[in-house]
Short mmCIF file of C-alpha atoms in Angstrom, two decimals:
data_model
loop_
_atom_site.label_atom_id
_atom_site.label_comp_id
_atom_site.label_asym_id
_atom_site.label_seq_id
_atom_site.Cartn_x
_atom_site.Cartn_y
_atom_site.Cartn_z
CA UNK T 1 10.23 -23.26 14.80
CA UNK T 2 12.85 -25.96 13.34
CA UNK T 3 12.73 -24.72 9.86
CA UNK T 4 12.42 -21.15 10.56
CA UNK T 5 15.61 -19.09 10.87
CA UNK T 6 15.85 -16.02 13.64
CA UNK T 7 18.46 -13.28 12.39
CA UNK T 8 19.55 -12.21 15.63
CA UNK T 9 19.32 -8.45 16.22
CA UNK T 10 22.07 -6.38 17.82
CA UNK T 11 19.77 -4.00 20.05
CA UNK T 12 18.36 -6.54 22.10
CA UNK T 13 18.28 -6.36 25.75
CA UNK T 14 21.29 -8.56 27.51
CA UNK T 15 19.88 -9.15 30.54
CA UNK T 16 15.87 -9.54 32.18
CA UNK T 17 14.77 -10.72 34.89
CA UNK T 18 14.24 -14.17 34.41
CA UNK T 19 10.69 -14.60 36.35
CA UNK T 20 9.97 -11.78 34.15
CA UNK T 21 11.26 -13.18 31.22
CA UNK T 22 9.20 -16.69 32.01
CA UNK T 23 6.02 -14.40 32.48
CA UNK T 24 6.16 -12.77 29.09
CA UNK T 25 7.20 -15.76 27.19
CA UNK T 26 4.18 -17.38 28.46
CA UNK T 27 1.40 -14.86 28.01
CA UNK T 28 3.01 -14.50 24.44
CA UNK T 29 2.72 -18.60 24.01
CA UNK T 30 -1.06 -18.22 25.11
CA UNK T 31 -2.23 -15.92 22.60
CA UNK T 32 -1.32 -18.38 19.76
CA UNK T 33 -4.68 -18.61 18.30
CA UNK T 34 -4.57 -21.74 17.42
CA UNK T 35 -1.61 -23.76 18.35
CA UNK T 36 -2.59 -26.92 15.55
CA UNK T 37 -2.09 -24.61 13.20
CA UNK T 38 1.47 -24.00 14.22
CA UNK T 39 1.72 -27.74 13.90
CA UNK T 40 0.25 -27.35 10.27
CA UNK T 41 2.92 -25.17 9.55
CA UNK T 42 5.71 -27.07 10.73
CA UNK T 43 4.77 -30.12 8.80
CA UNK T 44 4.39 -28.22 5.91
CA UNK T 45 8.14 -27.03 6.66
CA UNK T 46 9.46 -30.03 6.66
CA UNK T 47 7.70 -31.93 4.22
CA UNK T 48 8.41 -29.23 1.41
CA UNK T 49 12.05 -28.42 2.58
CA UNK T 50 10.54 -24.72 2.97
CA UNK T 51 12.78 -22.30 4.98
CA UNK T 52 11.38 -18.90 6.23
CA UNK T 53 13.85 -16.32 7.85
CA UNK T 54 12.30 -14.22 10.57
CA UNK T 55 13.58 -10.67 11.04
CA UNK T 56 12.33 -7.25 12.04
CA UNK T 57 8.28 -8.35 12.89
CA UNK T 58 8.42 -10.43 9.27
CA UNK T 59 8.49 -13.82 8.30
CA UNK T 60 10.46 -14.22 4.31
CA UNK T 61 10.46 -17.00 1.72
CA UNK T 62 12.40 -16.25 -1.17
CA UNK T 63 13.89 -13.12 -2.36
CA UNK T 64 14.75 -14.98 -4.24
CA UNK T 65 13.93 -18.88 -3.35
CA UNK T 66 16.89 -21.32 -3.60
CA UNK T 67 16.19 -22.63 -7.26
CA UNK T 68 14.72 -19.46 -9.23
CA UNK T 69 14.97 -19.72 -13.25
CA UNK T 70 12.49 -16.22 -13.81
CA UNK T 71 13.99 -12.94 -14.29
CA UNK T 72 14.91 -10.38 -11.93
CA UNK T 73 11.38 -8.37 -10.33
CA UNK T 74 11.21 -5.48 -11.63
CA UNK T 75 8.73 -2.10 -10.95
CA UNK T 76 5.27 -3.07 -10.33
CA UNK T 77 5.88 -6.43 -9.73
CA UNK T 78 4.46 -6.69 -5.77
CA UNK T 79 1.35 -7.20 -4.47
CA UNK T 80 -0.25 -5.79 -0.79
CA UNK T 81 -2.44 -8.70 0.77
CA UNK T 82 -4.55 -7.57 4.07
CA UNK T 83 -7.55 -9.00 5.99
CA UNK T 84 -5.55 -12.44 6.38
CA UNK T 85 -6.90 -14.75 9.31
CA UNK T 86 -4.49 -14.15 12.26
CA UNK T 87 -3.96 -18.32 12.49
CA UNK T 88 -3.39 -18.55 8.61
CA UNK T 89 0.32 -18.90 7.74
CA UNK T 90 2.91 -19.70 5.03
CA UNK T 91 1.49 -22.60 4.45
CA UNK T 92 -1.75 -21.65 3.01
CA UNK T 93 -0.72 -18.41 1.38
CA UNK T 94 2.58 -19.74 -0.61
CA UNK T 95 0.69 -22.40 -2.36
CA UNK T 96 -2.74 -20.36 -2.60
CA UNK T 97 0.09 -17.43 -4.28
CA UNK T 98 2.26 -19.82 -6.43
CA UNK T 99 -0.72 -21.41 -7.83
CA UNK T 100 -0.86 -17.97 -10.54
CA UNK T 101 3.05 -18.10 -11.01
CA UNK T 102 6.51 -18.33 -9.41
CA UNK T 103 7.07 -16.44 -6.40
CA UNK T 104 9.85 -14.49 -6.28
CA UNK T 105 9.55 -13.69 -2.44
CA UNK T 106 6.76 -13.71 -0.16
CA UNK T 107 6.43 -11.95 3.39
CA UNK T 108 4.32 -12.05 6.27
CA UNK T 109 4.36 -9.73 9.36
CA UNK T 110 4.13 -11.51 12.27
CA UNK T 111 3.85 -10.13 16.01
CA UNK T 112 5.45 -11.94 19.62
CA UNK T 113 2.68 -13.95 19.89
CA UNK T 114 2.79 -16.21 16.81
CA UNK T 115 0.20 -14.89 14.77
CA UNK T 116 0.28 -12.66 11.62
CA UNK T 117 -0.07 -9.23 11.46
CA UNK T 118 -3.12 -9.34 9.07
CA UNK T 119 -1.15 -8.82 6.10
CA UNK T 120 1.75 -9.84 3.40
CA UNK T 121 3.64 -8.98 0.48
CA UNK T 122 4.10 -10.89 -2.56
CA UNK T 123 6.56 -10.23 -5.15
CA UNK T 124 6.41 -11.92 -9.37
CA UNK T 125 9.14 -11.94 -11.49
CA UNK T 126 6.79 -9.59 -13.65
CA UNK T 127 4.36 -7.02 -13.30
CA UNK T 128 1.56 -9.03 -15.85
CA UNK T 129 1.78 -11.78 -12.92
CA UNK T 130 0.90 -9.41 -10.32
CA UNK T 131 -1.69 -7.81 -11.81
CA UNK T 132 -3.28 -11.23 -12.94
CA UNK T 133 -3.04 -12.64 -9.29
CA UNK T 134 -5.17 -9.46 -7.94
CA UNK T 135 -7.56 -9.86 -10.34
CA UNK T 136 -7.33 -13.83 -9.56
CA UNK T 137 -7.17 -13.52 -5.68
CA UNK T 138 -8.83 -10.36 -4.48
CA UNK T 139 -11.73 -11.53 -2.70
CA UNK T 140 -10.51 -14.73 -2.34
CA UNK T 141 -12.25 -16.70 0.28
CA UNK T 142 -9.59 -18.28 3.14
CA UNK T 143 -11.70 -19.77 5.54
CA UNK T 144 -15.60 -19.17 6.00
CA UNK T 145 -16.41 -15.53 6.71
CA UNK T 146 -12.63 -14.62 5.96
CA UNK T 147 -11.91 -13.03 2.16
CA UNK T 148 -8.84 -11.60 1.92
CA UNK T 149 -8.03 -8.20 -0.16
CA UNK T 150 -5.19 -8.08 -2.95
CA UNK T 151 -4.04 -4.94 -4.28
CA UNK T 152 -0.75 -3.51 -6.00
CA UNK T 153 1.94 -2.47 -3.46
CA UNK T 154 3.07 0.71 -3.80
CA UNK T 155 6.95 -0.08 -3.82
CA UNK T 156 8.36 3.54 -2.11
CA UNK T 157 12.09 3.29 -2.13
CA UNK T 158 12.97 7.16 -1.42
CA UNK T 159 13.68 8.20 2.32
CA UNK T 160 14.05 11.84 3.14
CA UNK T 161 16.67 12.60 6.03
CA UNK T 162 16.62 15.87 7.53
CA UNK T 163 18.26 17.87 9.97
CA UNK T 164 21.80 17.12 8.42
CA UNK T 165 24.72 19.21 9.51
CA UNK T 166 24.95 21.94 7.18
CA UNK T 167 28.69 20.60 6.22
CA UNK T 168 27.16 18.03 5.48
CA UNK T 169 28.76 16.51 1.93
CA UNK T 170 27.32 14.00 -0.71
CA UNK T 171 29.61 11.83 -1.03
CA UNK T 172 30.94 11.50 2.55
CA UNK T 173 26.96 10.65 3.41
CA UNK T 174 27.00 8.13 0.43
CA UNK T 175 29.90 6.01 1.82
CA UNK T 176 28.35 6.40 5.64
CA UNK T 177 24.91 5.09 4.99
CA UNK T 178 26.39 2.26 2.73
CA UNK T 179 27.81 0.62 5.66
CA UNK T 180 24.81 1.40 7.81
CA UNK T 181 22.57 0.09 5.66
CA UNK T 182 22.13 -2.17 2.30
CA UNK T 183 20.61 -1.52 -0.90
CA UNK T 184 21.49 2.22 -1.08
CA UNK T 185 21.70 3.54 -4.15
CA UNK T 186 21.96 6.88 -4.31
CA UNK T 187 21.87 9.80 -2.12
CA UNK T 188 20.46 14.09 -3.01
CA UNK T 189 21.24 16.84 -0.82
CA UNK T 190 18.98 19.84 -0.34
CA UNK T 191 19.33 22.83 1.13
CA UNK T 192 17.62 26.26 0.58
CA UNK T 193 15.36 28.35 2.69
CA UNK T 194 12.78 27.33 5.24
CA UNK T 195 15.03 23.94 5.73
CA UNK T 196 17.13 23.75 8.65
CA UNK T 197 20.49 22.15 8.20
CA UNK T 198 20.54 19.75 4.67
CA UNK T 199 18.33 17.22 3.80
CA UNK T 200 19.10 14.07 1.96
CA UNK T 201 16.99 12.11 -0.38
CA UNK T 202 18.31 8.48 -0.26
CA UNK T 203 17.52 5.60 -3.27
CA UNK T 204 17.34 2.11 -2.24
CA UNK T 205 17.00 -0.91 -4.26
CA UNK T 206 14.07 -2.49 -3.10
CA UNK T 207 11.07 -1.34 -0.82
CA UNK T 208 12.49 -3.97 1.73
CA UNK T 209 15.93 -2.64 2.33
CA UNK T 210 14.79 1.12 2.81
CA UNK T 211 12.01 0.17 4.75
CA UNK T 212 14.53 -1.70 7.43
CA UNK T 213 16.87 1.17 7.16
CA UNK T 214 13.53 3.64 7.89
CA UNK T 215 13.62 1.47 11.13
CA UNK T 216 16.81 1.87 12.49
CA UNK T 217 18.44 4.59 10.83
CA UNK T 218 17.43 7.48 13.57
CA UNK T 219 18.94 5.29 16.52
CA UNK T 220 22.60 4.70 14.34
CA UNK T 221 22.82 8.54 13.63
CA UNK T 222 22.26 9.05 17.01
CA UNK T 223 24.66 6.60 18.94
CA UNK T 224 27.60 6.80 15.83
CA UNK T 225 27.39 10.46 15.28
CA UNK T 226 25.14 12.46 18.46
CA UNK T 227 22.93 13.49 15.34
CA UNK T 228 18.71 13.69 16.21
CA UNK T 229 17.69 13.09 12.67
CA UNK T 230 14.50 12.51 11.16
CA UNK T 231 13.14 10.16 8.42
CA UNK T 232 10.11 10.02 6.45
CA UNK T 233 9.24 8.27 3.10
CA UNK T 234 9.68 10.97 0.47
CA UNK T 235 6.99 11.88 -1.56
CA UNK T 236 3.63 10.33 -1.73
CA UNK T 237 2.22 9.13 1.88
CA UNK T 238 -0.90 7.16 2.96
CA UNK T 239 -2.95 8.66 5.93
CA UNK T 240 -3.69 6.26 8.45
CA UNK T 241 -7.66 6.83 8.88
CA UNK T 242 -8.33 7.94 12.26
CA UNK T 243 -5.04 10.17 12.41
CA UNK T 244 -5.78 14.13 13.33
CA UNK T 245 -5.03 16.01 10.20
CA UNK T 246 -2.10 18.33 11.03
CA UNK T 247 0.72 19.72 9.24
CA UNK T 248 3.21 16.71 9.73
CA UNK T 249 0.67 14.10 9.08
CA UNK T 250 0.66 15.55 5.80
CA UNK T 251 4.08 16.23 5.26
CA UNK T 252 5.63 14.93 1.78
CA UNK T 253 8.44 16.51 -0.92
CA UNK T 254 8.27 19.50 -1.70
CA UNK T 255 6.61 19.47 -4.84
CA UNK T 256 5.49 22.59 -6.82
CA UNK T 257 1.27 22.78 -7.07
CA UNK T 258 0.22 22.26 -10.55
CA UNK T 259 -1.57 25.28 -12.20
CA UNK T 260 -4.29 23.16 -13.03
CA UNK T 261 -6.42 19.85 -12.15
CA UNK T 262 -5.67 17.10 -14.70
CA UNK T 263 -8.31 15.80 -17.07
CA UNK T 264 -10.53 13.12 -16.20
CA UNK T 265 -8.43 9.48 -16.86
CA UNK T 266 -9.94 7.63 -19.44
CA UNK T 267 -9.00 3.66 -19.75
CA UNK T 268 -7.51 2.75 -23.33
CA UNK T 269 -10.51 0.49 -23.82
CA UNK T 270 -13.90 0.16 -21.74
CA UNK T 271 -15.32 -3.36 -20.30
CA UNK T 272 -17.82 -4.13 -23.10
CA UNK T 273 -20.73 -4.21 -20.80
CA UNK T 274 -19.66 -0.78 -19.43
CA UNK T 275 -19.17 0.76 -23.13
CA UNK T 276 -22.98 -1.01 -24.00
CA UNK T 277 -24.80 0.74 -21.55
CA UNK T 278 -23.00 4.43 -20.98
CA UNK T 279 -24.40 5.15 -17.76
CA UNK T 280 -26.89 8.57 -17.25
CA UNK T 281 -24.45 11.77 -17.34
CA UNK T 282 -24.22 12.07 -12.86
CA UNK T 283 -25.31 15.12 -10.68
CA UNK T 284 -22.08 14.78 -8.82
CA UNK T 285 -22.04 15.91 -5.28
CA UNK T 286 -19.86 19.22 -4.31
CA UNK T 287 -16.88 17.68 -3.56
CA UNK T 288 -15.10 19.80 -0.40
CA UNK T 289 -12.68 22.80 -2.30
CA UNK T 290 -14.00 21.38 -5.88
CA UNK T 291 -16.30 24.07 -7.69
CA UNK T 292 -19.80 23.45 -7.66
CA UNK T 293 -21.39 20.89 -10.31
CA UNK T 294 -23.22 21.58 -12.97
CA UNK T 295 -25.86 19.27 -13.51
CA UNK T 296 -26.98 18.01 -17.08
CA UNK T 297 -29.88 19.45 -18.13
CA UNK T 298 -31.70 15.90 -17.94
CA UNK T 299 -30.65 14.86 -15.12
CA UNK T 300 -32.75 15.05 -11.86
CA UNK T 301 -30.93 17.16 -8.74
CA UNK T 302 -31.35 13.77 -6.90
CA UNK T 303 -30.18 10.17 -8.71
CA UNK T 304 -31.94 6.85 -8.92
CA UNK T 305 -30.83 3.73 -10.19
CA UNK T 306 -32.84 1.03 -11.02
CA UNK T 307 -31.36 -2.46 -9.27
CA UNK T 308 -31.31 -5.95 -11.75
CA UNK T 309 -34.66 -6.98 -9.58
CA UNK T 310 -36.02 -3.21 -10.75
CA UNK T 311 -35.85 -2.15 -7.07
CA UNK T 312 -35.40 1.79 -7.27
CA UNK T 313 -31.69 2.90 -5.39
CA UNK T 314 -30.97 6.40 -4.47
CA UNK T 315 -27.56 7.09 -5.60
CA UNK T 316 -26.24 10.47 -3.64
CA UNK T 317 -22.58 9.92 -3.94
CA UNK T 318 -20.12 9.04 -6.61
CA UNK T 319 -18.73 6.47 -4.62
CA UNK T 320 -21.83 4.89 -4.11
CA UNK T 321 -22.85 5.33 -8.07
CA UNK T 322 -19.76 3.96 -9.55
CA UNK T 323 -20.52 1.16 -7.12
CA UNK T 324 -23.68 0.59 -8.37
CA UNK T 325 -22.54 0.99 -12.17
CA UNK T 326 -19.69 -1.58 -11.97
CA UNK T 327 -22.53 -3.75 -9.93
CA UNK T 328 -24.84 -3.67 -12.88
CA UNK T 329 -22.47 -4.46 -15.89
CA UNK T 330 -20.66 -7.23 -13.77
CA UNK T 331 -17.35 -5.85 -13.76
CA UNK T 332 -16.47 -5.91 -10.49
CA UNK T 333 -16.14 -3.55 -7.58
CA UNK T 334 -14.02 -0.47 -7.76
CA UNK T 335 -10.95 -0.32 -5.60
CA UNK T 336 -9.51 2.86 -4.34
CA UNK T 337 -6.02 3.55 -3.84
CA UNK T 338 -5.62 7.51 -2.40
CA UNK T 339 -2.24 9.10 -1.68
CA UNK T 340 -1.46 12.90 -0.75
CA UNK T 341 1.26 14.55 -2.22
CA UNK T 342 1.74 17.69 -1.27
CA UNK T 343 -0.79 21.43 -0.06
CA UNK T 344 -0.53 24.01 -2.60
CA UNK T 345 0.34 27.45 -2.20
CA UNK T 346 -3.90 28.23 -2.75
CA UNK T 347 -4.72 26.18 0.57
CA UNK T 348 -5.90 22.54 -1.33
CA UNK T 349 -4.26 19.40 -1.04
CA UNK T 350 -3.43 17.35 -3.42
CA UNK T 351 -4.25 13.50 -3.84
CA UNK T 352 -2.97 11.38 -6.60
CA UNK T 353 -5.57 8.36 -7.21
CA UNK T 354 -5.64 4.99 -8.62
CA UNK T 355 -8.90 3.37 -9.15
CA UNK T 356 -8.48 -0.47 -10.08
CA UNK T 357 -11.87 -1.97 -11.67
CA UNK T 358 -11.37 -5.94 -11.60
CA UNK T 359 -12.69 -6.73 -15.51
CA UNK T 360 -11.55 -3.39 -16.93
CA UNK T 361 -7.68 -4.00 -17.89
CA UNK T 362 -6.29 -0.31 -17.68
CA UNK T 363 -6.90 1.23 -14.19
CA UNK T 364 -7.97 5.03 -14.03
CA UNK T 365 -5.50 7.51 -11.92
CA UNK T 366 -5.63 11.24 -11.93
CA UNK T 367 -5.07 14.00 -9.76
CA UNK T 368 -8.03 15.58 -7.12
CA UNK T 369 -7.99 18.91 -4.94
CA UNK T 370 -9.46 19.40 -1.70
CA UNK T 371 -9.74 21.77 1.36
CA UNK T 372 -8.44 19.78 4.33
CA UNK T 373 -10.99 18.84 6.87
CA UNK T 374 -10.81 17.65 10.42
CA UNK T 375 -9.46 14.49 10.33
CA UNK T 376 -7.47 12.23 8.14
CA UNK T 377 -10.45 10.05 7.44
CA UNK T 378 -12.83 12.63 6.20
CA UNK T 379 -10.26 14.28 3.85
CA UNK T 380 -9.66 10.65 2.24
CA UNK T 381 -13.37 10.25 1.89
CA UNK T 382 -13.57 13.81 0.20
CA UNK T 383 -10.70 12.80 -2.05
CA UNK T 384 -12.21 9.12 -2.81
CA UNK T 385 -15.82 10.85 -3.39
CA UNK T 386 -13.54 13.60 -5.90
CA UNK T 387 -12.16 10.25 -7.35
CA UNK T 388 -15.22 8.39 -8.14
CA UNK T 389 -16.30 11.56 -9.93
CA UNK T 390 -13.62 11.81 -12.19
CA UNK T 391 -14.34 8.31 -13.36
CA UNK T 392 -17.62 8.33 -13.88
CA UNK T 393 -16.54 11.40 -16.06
CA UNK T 394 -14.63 9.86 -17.98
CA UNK T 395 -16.58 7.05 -18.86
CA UNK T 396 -19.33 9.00 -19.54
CA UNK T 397 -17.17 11.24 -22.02
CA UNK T 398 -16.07 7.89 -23.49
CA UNK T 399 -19.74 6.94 -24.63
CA UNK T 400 -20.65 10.65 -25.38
CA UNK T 401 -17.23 10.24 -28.00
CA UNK T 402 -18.11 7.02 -29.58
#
């Protein structure tokens, strides 16, 4: 593309052979999905005076754009955008995302083929913007069929490098990775028992820059210094859904368990239509490791709820009766962010949550135990089903308050 810049990247291959070269090039070209839209784009380009810089699998506006009069992003202040049309580009989403305020910087992951990954990043001068454009956006209908999901980016700028040489000294490592690598910031060693050699905990300035260093950092230890390192995100982690629940999948800083499970959140200030009709005190279901619940002693051992049309719904999860509850009082559908932090010495694993309710301004997060189960999927869904309990506690304890 005219407008868009290619940062050329050090480890690629010198020489191919050229029929082979011709053959990939063109079953890349033909999995464009729609080549007019490429055309779309380029207009767009050069009609605006847009430039995008392509590096690393993602496609960057900004960071910040050439005339930027907002302050400097702080915490907070990014957004996570999936479930984008693979033919949709820049040219869509920068106007569709500028429309709620300035954009600081904006990023799509793109693949060989020319279409996105699915999904972008988009970063406010402030974290009020941010959370305005997800409740603005999220849903947001591209394209018939297509609505896209908006949700706040968890900005991790820790990475964990173990398997140091145990000579291994601060500041030496400081001054190494510093030329290897920008936006470092600061850099912990560990070392103690049950960890081989040191490990470092490095601080980076920006999600970006450790998040390219993640990428190539093994391969430069190894060719500069004959070092086989390894490098995860420290502390919190997503599981990937489908991924077999083992001990490395689940492998995050080494926190200390807490001695107890934090209260149920409770949001500074209820929706109104939530705090005018305090929903009937749940039977929650067992969650897996969570004690047994006791049920209210008017409450029936199996839910119903009656629908706006006064159809009768069996509710037999909290998931699926917070669903129901934010259905009825209009407030929009829950949204579940789960992240494991660490297994504690009693066998559970612990998830932080963050449960985002579009019309209710204060989003509830807490803390949930549970006994790990056979797959990555069905331990989130235990933790998310432990979530939704916790808020429907606490909103219930709101009204019971009042």
């Amino acid at each position: 593309m005219g407008l868009i810049q290619m940062q050329p990247r050090g480890d690629r291959v010198a020489s191919q052979n050229p029929a082979m070269m011709v053959e990939v090039m063109e079953a890349a070209q033909s999995q464009v999905l729609n080549l007019e839209r490429v055309q779309e784009l380029e207009t767009w380009l050069k009609t605006t005076d847009t430039k995008l810089i392509q590096v690393n699998g993602q496609r960057k506006y900004g960071g910040p754009p050439e005339v930027w009069q907002g302050p400097i992003p702080g915490a907070n202040c990014e957004i996570f955008i999936s479930q984008i049309p693979r033919d949709i580009y820049e040219d869509q989403l920068i106007p569709l995302f500028s429309s709620v305020g300035p954009l600081w910087e904006f990023r799509l992951m793109m693949n060989f083929s020319g279409q996105n990954r699915g999904f972008a990043y988009a970063k406010y001068s402030s974290s009020a913007l941010a959370t305005e454009t997800i409740c603005m956006l999220d849903g947001y209908m591209l394209e018939p069929g297509s609505c896209i999901k908006v949700s706040q980016s968890i900005e991790k700028r820790h990475l964990c490098i173990e398997e140091l040489p145990a000579t291994t000294r601060q500041e030496d490592l400081l001054k190494v990775l510093r030329v290897m690598a920008e936006g470092v910031q600061k850099v912990s060693l560990t070392a103690g028992p049950g960890i081989e050699g040191v490990s470092a905990t490095v601080r980076f300035s920006s999600h970006y820059t450790a998040s390219m260093a993640k990428k190539m950092l093994v391969e430069v230890f190894k060719k500069q210094f004959a070092l086989n390192v390894s490098i995860i995100w420290q502390s919190s982690v997503k599981l990937h859904p489908d991924e077999p629940l083992t001990p490395k999948s689940l492998l995050a800083s080494p926190l200390r368990p807490p001695c107890h499970i934090l209260k149920s959140p409770q949001p500074s200030v209820l929706h109104p239509r939530l705090a005018s009709h305090p929903p009937t005190p749940p039977g929650f279901c067992r969650a897996v490791g969570g004690p047994t619940a006791v049920l209210h002693p008017h409450c029936p051992h199996h839910l119903t709820f009656s629908s706006s049309q006064g159809d009768v719904v069996p509710v037999e999860s909290p998931v699926m009766l917070l669903s129901k509850v934010c259905e009825v009082t209009g407030v929009g559908q829950p949204r579940y962010e789960m992240y494991y932090t660490h297994a504690g010495r009693n066998g559970f694993l612990h998830f932080t949550y963050t449960v985002c309710i579009p019309r209710i301004t204060t989003p509830f997060k807490g803390l949930v135990m549970i006994l790990p189960g056979p797959t990555a999927s069905t331990v989130q869904e235990e933790a998310r089903q432990a979530a939704a309990k916790q808020v429907l506690q606490g909103i219930y304890n709101n009204q019971v308050s009042q």
